[in-house]
XYZ file of C-alpha atoms in Angstrom:
619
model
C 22.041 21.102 -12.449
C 21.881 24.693 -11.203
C 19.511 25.502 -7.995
C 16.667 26.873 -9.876
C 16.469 24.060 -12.336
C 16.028 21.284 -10.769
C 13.140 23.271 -8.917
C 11.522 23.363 -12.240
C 11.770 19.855 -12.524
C 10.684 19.163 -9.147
C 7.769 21.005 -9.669
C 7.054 19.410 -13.093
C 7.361 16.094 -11.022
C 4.979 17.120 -8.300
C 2.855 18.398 -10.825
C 2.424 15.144 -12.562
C 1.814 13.634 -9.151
C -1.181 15.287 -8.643
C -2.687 14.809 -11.977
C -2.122 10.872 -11.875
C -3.658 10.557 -7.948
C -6.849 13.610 -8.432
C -7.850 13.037 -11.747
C -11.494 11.743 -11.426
C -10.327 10.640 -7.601
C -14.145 9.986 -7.095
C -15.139 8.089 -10.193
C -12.210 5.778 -10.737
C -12.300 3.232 -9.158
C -15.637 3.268 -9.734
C -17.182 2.389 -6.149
C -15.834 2.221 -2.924
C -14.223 -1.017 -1.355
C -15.615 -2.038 2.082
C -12.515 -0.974 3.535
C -13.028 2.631 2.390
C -16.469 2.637 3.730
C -15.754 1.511 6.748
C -12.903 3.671 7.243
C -15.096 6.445 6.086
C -17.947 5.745 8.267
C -15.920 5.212 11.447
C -14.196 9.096 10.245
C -17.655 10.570 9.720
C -18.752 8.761 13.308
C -15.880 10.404 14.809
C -16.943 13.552 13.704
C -20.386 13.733 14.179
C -20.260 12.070 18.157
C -16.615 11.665 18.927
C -17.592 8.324 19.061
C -16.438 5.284 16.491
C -19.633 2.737 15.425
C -19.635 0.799 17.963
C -20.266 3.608 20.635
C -16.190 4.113 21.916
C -14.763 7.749 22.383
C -11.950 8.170 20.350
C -10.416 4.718 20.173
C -6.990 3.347 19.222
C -7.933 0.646 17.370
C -11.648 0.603 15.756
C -12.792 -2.943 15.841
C -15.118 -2.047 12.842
C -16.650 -5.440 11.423
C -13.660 -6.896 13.792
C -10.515 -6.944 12.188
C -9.706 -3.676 14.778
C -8.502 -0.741 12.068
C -6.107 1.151 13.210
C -6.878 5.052 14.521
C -4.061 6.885 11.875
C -6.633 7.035 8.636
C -9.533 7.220 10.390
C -8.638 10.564 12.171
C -7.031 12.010 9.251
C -10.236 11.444 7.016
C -12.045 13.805 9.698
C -11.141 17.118 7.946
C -11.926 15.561 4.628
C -15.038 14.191 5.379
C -16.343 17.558 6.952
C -15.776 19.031 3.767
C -17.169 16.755 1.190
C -19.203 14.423 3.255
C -19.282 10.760 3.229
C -18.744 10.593 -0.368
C -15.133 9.097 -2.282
C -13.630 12.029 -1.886
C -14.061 13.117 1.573
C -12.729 9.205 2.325
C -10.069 8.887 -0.471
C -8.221 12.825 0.062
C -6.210 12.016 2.509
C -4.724 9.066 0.514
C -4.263 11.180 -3.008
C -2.685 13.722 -0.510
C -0.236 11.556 0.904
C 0.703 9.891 -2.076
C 1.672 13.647 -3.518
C 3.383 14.244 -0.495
C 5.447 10.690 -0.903
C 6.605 12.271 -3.875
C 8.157 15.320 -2.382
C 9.520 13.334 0.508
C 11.046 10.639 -1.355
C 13.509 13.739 -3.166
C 14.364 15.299 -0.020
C 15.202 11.950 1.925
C 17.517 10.414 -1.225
C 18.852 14.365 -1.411
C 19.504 14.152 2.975
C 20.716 10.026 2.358
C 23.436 11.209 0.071
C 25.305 13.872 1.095
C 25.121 12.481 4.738
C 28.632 13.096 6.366
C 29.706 8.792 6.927
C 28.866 8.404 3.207
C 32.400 9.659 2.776
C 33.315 12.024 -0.220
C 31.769 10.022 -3.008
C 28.312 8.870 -3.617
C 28.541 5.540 -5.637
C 31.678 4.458 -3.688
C 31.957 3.637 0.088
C 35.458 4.772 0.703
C 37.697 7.737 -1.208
C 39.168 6.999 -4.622
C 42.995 7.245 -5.122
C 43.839 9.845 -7.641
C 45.424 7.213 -9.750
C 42.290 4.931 -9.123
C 40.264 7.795 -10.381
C 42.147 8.472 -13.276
C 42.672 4.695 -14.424
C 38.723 3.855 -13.967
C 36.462 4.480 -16.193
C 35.155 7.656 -14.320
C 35.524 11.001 -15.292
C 37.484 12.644 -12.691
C 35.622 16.030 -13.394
C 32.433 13.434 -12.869
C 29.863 15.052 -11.018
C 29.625 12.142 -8.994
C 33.318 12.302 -7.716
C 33.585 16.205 -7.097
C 29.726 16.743 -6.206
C 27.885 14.866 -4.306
C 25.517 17.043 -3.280
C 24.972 17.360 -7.081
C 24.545 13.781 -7.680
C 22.143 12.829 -4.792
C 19.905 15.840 -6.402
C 19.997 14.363 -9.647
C 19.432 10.795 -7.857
C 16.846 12.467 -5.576
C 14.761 13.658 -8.792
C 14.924 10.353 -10.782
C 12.895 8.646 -7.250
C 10.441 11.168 -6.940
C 9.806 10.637 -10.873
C 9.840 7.065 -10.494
C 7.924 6.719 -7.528
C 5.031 9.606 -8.853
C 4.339 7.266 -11.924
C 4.896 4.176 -10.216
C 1.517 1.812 -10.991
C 1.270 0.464 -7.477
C 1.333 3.550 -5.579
C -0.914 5.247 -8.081
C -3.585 2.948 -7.828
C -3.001 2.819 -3.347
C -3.006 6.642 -3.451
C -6.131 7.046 -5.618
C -8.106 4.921 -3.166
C -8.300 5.035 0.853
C -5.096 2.231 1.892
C -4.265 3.122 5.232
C -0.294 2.175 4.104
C -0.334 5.249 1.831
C 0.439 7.823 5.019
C 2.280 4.898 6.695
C 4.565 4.751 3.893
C 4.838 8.588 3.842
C 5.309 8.704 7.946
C 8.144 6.138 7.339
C 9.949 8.136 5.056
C 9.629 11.345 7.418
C 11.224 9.160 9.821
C 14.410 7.877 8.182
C 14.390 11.578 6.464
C 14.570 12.849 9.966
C 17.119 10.549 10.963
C 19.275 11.382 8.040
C 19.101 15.036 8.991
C 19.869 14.441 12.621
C 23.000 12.658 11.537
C 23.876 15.964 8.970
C 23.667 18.612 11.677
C 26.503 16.939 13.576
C 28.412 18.827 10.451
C 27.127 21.952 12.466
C 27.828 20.038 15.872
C 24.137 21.891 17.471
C 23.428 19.396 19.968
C 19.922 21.181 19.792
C 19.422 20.812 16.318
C 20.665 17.707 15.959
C 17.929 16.837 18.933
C 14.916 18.640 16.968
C 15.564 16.639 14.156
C 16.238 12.651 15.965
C 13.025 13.994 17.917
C 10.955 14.647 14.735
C 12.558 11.498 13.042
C 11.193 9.446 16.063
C 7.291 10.614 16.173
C 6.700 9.800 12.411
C 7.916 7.293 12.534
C 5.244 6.647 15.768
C 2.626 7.913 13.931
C 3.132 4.987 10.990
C 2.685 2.499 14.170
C -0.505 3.902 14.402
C -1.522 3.509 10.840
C -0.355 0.148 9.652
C -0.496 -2.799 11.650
C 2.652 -4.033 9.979
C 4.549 -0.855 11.462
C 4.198 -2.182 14.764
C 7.377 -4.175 13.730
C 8.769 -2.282 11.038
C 8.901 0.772 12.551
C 10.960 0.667 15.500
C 13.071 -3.013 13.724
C 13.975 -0.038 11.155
C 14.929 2.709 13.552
C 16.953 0.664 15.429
C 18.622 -0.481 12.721
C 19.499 2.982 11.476
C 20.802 4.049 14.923
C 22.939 0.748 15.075
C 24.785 2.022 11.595
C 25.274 5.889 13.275
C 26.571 4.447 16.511
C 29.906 5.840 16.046
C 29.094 9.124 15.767
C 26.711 9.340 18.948
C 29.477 11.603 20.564
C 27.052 13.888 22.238
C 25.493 13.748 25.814
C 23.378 11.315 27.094
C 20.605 13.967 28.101
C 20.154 15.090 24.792
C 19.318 11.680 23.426
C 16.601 10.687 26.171
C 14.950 14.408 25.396
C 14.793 13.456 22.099
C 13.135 10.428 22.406
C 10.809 11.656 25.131
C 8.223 12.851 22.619
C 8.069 9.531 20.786
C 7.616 7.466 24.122
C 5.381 9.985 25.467
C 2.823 9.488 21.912
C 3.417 5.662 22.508
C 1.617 5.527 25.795
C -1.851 5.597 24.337
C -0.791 2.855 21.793
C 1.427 0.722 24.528
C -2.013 0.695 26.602
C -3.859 -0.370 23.701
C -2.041 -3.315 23.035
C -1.457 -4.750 26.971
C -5.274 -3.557 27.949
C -6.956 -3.005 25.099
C -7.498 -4.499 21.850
C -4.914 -3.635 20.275
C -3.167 -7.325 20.367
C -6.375 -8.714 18.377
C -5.635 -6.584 15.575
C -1.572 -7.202 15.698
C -1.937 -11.159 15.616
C -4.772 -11.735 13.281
C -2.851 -12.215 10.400
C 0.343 -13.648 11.625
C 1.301 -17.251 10.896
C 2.142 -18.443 14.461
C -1.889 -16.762 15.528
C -4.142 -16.915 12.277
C -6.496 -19.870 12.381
C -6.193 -20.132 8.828
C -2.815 -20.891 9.077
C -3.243 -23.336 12.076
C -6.086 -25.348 10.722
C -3.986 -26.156 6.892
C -1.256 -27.411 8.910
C -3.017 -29.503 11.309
C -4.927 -31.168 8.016
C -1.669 -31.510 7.080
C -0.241 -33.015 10.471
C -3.082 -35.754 10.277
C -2.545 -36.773 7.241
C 1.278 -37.692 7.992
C 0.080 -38.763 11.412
C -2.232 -41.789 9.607
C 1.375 -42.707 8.219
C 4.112 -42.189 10.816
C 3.820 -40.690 14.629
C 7.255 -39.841 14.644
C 7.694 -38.285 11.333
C 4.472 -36.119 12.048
C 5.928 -34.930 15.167
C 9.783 -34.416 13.847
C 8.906 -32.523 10.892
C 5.480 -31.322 11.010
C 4.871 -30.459 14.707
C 3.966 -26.379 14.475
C 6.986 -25.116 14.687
C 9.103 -26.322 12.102
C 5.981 -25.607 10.081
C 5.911 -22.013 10.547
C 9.457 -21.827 9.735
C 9.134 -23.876 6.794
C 5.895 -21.688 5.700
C 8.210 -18.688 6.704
C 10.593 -19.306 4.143
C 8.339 -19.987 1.502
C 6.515 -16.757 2.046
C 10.221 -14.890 1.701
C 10.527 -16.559 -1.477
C 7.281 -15.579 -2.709
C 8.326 -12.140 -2.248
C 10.835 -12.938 -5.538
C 7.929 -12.995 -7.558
C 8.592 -11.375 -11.174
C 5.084 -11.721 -12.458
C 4.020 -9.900 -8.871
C 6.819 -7.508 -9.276
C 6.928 -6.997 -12.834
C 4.295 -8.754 -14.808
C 0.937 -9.529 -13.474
C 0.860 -8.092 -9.845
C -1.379 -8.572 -7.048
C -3.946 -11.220 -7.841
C -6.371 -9.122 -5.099
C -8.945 -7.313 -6.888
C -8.446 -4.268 -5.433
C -4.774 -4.017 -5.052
C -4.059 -3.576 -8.710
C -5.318 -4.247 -12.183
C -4.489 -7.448 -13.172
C -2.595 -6.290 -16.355
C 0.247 -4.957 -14.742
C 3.178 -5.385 -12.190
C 3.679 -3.409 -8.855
C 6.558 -2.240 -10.888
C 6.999 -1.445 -14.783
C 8.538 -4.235 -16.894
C 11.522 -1.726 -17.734
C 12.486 -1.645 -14.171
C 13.345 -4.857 -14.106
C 16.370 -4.272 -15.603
C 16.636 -0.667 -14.095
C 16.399 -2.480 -10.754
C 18.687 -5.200 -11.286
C 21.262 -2.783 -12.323
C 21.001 -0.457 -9.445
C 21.064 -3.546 -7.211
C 23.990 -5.404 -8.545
C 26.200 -1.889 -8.565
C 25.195 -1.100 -5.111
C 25.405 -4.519 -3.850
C 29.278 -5.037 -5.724
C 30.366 -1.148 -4.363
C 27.940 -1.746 -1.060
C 27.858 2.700 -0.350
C 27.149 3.475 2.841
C 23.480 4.594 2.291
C 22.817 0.627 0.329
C 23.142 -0.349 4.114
C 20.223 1.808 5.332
C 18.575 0.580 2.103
C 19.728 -2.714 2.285
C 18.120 -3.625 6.022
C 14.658 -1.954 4.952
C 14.499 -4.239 2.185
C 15.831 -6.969 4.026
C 13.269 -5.959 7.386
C 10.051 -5.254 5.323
C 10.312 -8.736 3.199
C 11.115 -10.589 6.286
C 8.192 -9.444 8.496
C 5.358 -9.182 5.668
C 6.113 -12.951 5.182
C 5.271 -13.892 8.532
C 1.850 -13.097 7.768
C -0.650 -15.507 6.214
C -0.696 -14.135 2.527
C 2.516 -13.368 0.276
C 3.416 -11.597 -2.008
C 0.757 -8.904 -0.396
C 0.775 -5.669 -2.407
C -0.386 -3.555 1.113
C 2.635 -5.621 3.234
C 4.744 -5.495 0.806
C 4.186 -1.679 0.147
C 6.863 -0.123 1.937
C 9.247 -1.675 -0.893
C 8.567 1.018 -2.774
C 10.942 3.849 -2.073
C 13.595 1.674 -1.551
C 13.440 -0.027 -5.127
C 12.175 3.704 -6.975
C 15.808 4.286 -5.371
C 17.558 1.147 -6.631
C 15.730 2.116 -9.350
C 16.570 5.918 -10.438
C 20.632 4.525 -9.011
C 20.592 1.605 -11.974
C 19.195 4.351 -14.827
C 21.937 6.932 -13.481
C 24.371 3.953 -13.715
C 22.984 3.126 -17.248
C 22.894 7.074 -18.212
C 26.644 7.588 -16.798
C 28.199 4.277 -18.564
C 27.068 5.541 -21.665
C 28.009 8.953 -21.353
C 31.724 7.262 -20.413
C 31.558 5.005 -23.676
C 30.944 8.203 -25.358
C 34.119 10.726 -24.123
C 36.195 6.962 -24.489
C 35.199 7.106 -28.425
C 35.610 10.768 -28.988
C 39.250 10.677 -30.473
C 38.827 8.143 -32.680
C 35.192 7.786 -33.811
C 33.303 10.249 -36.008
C 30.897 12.203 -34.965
C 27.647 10.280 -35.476
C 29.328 6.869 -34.274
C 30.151 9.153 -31.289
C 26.567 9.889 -30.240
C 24.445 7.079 -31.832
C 24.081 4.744 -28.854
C 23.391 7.585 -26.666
C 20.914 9.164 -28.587
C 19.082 5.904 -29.567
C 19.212 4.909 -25.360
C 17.538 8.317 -24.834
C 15.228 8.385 -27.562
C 14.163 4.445 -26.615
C 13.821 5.111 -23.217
C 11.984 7.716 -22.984
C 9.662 6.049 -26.293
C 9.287 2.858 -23.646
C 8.558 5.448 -20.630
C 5.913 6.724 -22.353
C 4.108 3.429 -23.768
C 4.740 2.355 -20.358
C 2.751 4.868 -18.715
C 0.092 5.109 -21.862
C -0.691 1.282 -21.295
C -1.119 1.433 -17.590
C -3.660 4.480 -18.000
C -5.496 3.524 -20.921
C -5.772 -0.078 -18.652
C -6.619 1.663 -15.270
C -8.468 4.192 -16.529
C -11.145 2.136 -19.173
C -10.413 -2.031 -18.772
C -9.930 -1.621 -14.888
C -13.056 0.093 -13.777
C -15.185 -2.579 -15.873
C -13.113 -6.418 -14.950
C -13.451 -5.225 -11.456
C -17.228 -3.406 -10.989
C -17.583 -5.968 -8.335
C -14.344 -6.151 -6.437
C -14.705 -2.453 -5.861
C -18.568 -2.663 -5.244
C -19.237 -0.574 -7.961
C -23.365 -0.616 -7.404
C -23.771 0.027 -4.005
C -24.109 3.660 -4.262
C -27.007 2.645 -6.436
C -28.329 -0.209 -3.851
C -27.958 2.694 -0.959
C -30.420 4.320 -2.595
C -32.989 2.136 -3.905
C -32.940 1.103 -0.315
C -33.585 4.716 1.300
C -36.085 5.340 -1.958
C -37.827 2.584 -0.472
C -36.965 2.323 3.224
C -40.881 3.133 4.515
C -42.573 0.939 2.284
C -42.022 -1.920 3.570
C -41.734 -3.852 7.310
C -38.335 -5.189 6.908
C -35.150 -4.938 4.161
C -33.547 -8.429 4.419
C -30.013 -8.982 3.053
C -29.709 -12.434 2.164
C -26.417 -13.604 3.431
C -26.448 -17.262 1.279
C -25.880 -14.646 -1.227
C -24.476 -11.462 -0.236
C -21.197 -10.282 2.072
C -22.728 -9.416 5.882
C -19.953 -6.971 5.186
C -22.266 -4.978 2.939
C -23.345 -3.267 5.817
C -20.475 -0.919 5.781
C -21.206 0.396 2.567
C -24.928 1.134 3.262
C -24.212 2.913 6.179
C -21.568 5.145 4.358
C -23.971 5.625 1.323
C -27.383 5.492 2.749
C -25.724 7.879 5.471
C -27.223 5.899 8.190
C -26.497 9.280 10.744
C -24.056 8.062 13.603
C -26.695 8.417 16.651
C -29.130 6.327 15.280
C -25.991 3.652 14.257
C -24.837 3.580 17.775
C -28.558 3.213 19.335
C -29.694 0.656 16.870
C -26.694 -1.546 15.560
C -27.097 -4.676 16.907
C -23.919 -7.523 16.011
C -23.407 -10.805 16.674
C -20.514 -12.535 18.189
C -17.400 -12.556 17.281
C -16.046 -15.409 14.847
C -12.844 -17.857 15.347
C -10.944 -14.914 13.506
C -12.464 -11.989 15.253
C -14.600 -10.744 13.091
C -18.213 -9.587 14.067
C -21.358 -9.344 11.809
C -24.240 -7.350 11.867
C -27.491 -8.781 12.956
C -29.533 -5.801 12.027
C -29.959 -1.995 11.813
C -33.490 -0.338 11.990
C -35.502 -1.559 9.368
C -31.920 -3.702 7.676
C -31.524 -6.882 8.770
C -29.038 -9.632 7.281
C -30.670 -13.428 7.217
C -29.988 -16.568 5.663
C -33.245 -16.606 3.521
C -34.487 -19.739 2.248
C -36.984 -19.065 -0.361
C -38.564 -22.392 -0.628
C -40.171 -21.721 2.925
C -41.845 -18.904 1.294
C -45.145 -20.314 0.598
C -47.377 -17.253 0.984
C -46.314 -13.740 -0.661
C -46.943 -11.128 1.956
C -45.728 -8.149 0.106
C -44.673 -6.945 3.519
C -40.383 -7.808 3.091
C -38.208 -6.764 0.718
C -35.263 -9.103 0.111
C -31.422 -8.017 -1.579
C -30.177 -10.725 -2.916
C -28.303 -11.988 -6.314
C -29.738 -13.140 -9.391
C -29.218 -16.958 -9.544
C -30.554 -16.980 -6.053
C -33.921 -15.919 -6.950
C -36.447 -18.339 -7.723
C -38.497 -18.134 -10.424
C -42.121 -17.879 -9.396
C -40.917 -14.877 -7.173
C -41.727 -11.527 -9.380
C -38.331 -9.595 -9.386
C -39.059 -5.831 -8.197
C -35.883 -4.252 -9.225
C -32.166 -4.839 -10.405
C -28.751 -3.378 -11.381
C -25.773 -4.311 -12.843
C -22.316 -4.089 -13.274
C -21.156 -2.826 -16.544
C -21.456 -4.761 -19.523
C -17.960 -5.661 -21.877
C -17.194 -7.748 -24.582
C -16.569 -11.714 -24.195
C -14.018 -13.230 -26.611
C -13.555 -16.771 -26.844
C -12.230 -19.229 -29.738
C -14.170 -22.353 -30.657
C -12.783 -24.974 -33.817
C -9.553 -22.358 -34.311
C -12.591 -19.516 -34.737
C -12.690 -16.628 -32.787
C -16.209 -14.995 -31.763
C -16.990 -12.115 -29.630
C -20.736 -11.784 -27.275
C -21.916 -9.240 -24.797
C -21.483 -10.193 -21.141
C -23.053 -8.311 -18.468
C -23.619 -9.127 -14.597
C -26.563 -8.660 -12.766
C -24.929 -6.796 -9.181
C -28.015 -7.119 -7.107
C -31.980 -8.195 -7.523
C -34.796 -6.876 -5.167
C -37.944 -9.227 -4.514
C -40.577 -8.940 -2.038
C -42.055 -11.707 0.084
């Protein structure tokens, strides 16, 4: 593949990354999560006062409605948000933009992984090849992969980007605002960085080489900032990678602290955070050994077996051995194939129910590229290998798994295993081919190649039709209400109506106190009058915080059969079943309607099904 060539592919790849991660970026998915919102509002509070909600300058960690988000979104929506205000875009642009960006990266790191200098001269092999064990193996000694691997890793490098800009589970992150998009995308600029540091000892620079370990270091920083799981992951990961280039640290000392001096000095702020700050609240709240959900199932457990045996209860199910035991389960979960390949995430709003994280093709794409690398273990399946191995191991310590936003960093690594099983695939039949030429005819010759070709790229295609057709028109209907597809439309009825009444109540035996959020980032609620009215509540057992009222907003437990006399003064959000029937109903909305099927006596019938999102009654 010449130079300009596969910069026309590149392109085309890029190009098709954008299209999948802008195209209607604020109408699908059709409303904004309470995640987005609140990451939004907290940007556009930034902006406006340089203060978050809850009245801090510039914070670290944004406790939010408590679960402390992390500062690297949050700032990066600023620009966005000054733009196009607090609307989808303005909160999800810095996610689509990343995601594109992922793209790029994910070329240039497999292109810097494989022609690094310890990968020795080939790139599917981890030591040289005999000329004899060349010529007797079923490789091509003219091979590209043999004689160029430079050429190769290109090749390689193209197939990831491709894989990963058409990937279903980073489409559908990238198109909406997940804080692990730009971690994922800071990762990669780490390791990237890394790998280049270890190529300019070719040019033995010591300054170059301390440019590059310097730049590898601060991304990969700046993902500790944005992704709670980085915290670990990060610097497990780096270390790692400068455990397998130990050997060829052969420069000075001085250089290597002066590289690292940026990264510690951007640390400080996040090192105070977590020893003074809070920082450590938003570290531990979903880790088994510190998440109360965790801790209360196993003491139920611990008192059943305690009823039965004192000694058993304390042998095997004091905490401990628990966590372990809960540990290993989680790692196991993370072999899913119906989360991997089938089904996905069961989370609304980490997928779309009728698809994998990965495509069903790459299961065998993926198997391939593993069990290759894993039987000829190359140098860069090492690097590979411990991300993997790190990022499974530390999302399972948490209280959910398989988690599609923990689990997210998996996808370079696999695009790679990936693209390396379909170059396998592509170069075995090529092989099978030249082996055939001098004794098969002509169409014998080319058959299976052309039919692999032609069928892959037929399944590609369906692939990608299915997911589209799914995300694009089943998707934005099944789940209206995971992605709180009405409450643009409840913002304003509720600023259409905000003077005529004494007091909006949102009835919390109905609704999320997390709606608040999404009001204040569609009503706007402006960020002065936030910070000078906002009044929460305390904290619960898992740090979160609710809102006790806002202005004219307040959120209540309402009990409607205390409502003897109609005042007309209140107006009450709350859901349809919860509203009683003498009480006149003053407004409503829904989520959009679809088609039921269902099969009764062997007979299948179809009705129209339609939820009511939200009712307005006065009282």
């Amino acid at each position: 593949m010449n130079k300009h060539r596969h910069l026309i592919w590149l392109a085309a790849i890029l190009f098709l990354a954008i299209f999948l991660r802008f195209y209607r970026l604020g109408e699908v998915p059709t409303g904004l999560s309470q995640d987005e919102t609140s990451l939004g509002y907290n940007a556009y509070s930034i902006l406006k006062t340089g203060k978050d909600e809850r009245g801090v300058p510039y914070p670290i960690s944004f406790q939010a409605f408590g679960e402390y988000k992390l500062a690297g979104y949050i700032y990066l929506s600023v620009p966005s948000i000054a733009v196009f205000g607090p609307t989808p875009i303005g909160v999800r642009l810095p996610s689509a933009a990343c995601g594109v960006l992922t793209v790029l990266v994910g070329y240039l790191l497999v292109k810097e992984i494989g022609t690094m200098s310890y990968l020795g001269d080939t790139f599917f092999a981890s030591q040289k090849r005999s000329a004899r064990a060349v010529r007797d193996s079923t490789l091509d000694k003219n091979s590209p992969t043999i004689s160029s691997p430079t050429k190769t890793a290109t090749t390689l490098g193209l197939l990831t980007a491709l894989l990963i800009a058409i990937n279903p589970w980073h489409v559908n992150f990238s198109r909406a605002a997940f804080e692990v998009v730009p971690a994922l995308l800071f990762m990669m600029l780490g390791v990237w960085g890394w790998a280049k540091w270890k190529n300019a000892e070719k040019k033995e620079k010591n300054g170059e080489k301390s440019i590059w370990l310097a730049l590898g270091a601060v991304f990969f920083v700046l993902s500790i900032y944005t992704y709670n799981i980085c915290k670990l992951l990060s610097p497990l990961l780096f270390l790692w990678l400068m455990w397998l280039g130990r050997k060829n640290i052969e420069w000075k000392k001085t250089n290597l602290y002066l590289a690292g001096l940026p990264a510690i000095l951007l640390l400080v702020p996040f090192l105070i955070d977590i020893f003074w700050g809070s920082g450590y609240s938003s570290t531990t709240g979903t880790l088994l050994s510190s998440s109360p959900v965790v801790q209360a199932q196993m003491l139920e457990t611990r008192m059943v077996i305690v009823e039965k045996s004192v000694f058993w209860s304390k042998v095997l199910f004091n905490d401990r051995v628990r966590i372990i035991y809960i540990w290993g389960q989680h790692i196991a979960d993370y072999f899913s194939g119906s989360f991997w390949f089938a089904n996905g995430s069961d989370h609304g709003n980490h997928g779309t129910g009728e698809m994998g994280m990965f495509y069903l093709w790459e299961l065998l794409s993926i198997g391939v590229g593993l069990a290759v690398a894993v039987r000829r273990m190359p140098s860069w399946m090492r690097a590979i290998g411990g991300w993997i191995v790190l990022n499974i191991v530390i999302a399972a310590y948490t209280r959910e798994a398989p988690h599609g936003t923990r689990g997210f960093f998996l996808i370079f690594p696999l695009a790679m295993l990936s693209a390396y099983g379909l170059q396998t695939i592509w170069r075995w039949l090529k092989e099978r081919r030249k082996a055939k030429m001098k004794n098969e005819s002509v169409l014998r010759r080319w058959c299976p190649l052309v039919a692999a070709v032609v069928g892959g790229v037929g399944i590609g295609i369906y692939s990608i039709g299915y997911y589209l057709a799914d995300y694009y028109w089943r998707f934005p209907v099944f789940y209206a209400e995971s992605w709180h597809d009405q409450d643009k439309n409840l913002a304003e009825f509720i600023k259409k109506n905000y003077e005529e009444y004494e007091e909006i109540i949102i009835d919390e035996n109905a609704l999320s106190n997390f709606l608040y959020v999404s009001l204040a980032y569609n009503l706007p609620i402006e960020p002065e009058e936030w910070q000078e009215k906002a009044v929460y509540r305390e904290s619960d057992e898992e740090g979160f915080s609710k809102l006790s009222s806002v202005g004219k907003i307040a959120f209540a437990k309402v009990n409607f059969n205390e409502v003897v006399e109609i005042s007309g003064k209140k107006l009450v959000i709350t859901r349809p079943d919860r509203k009683p029937d003498n009480i006149e109903q003053k407004w409503a909305v829904f989520y959009p309607e679809w088609t039921k099927v269902g099969t009764e006596a062997g007979v299948i019938y179809k009705w129209p099904q339609q939820r009511a999102a939200y009712v307005a009654v006065v009282i």
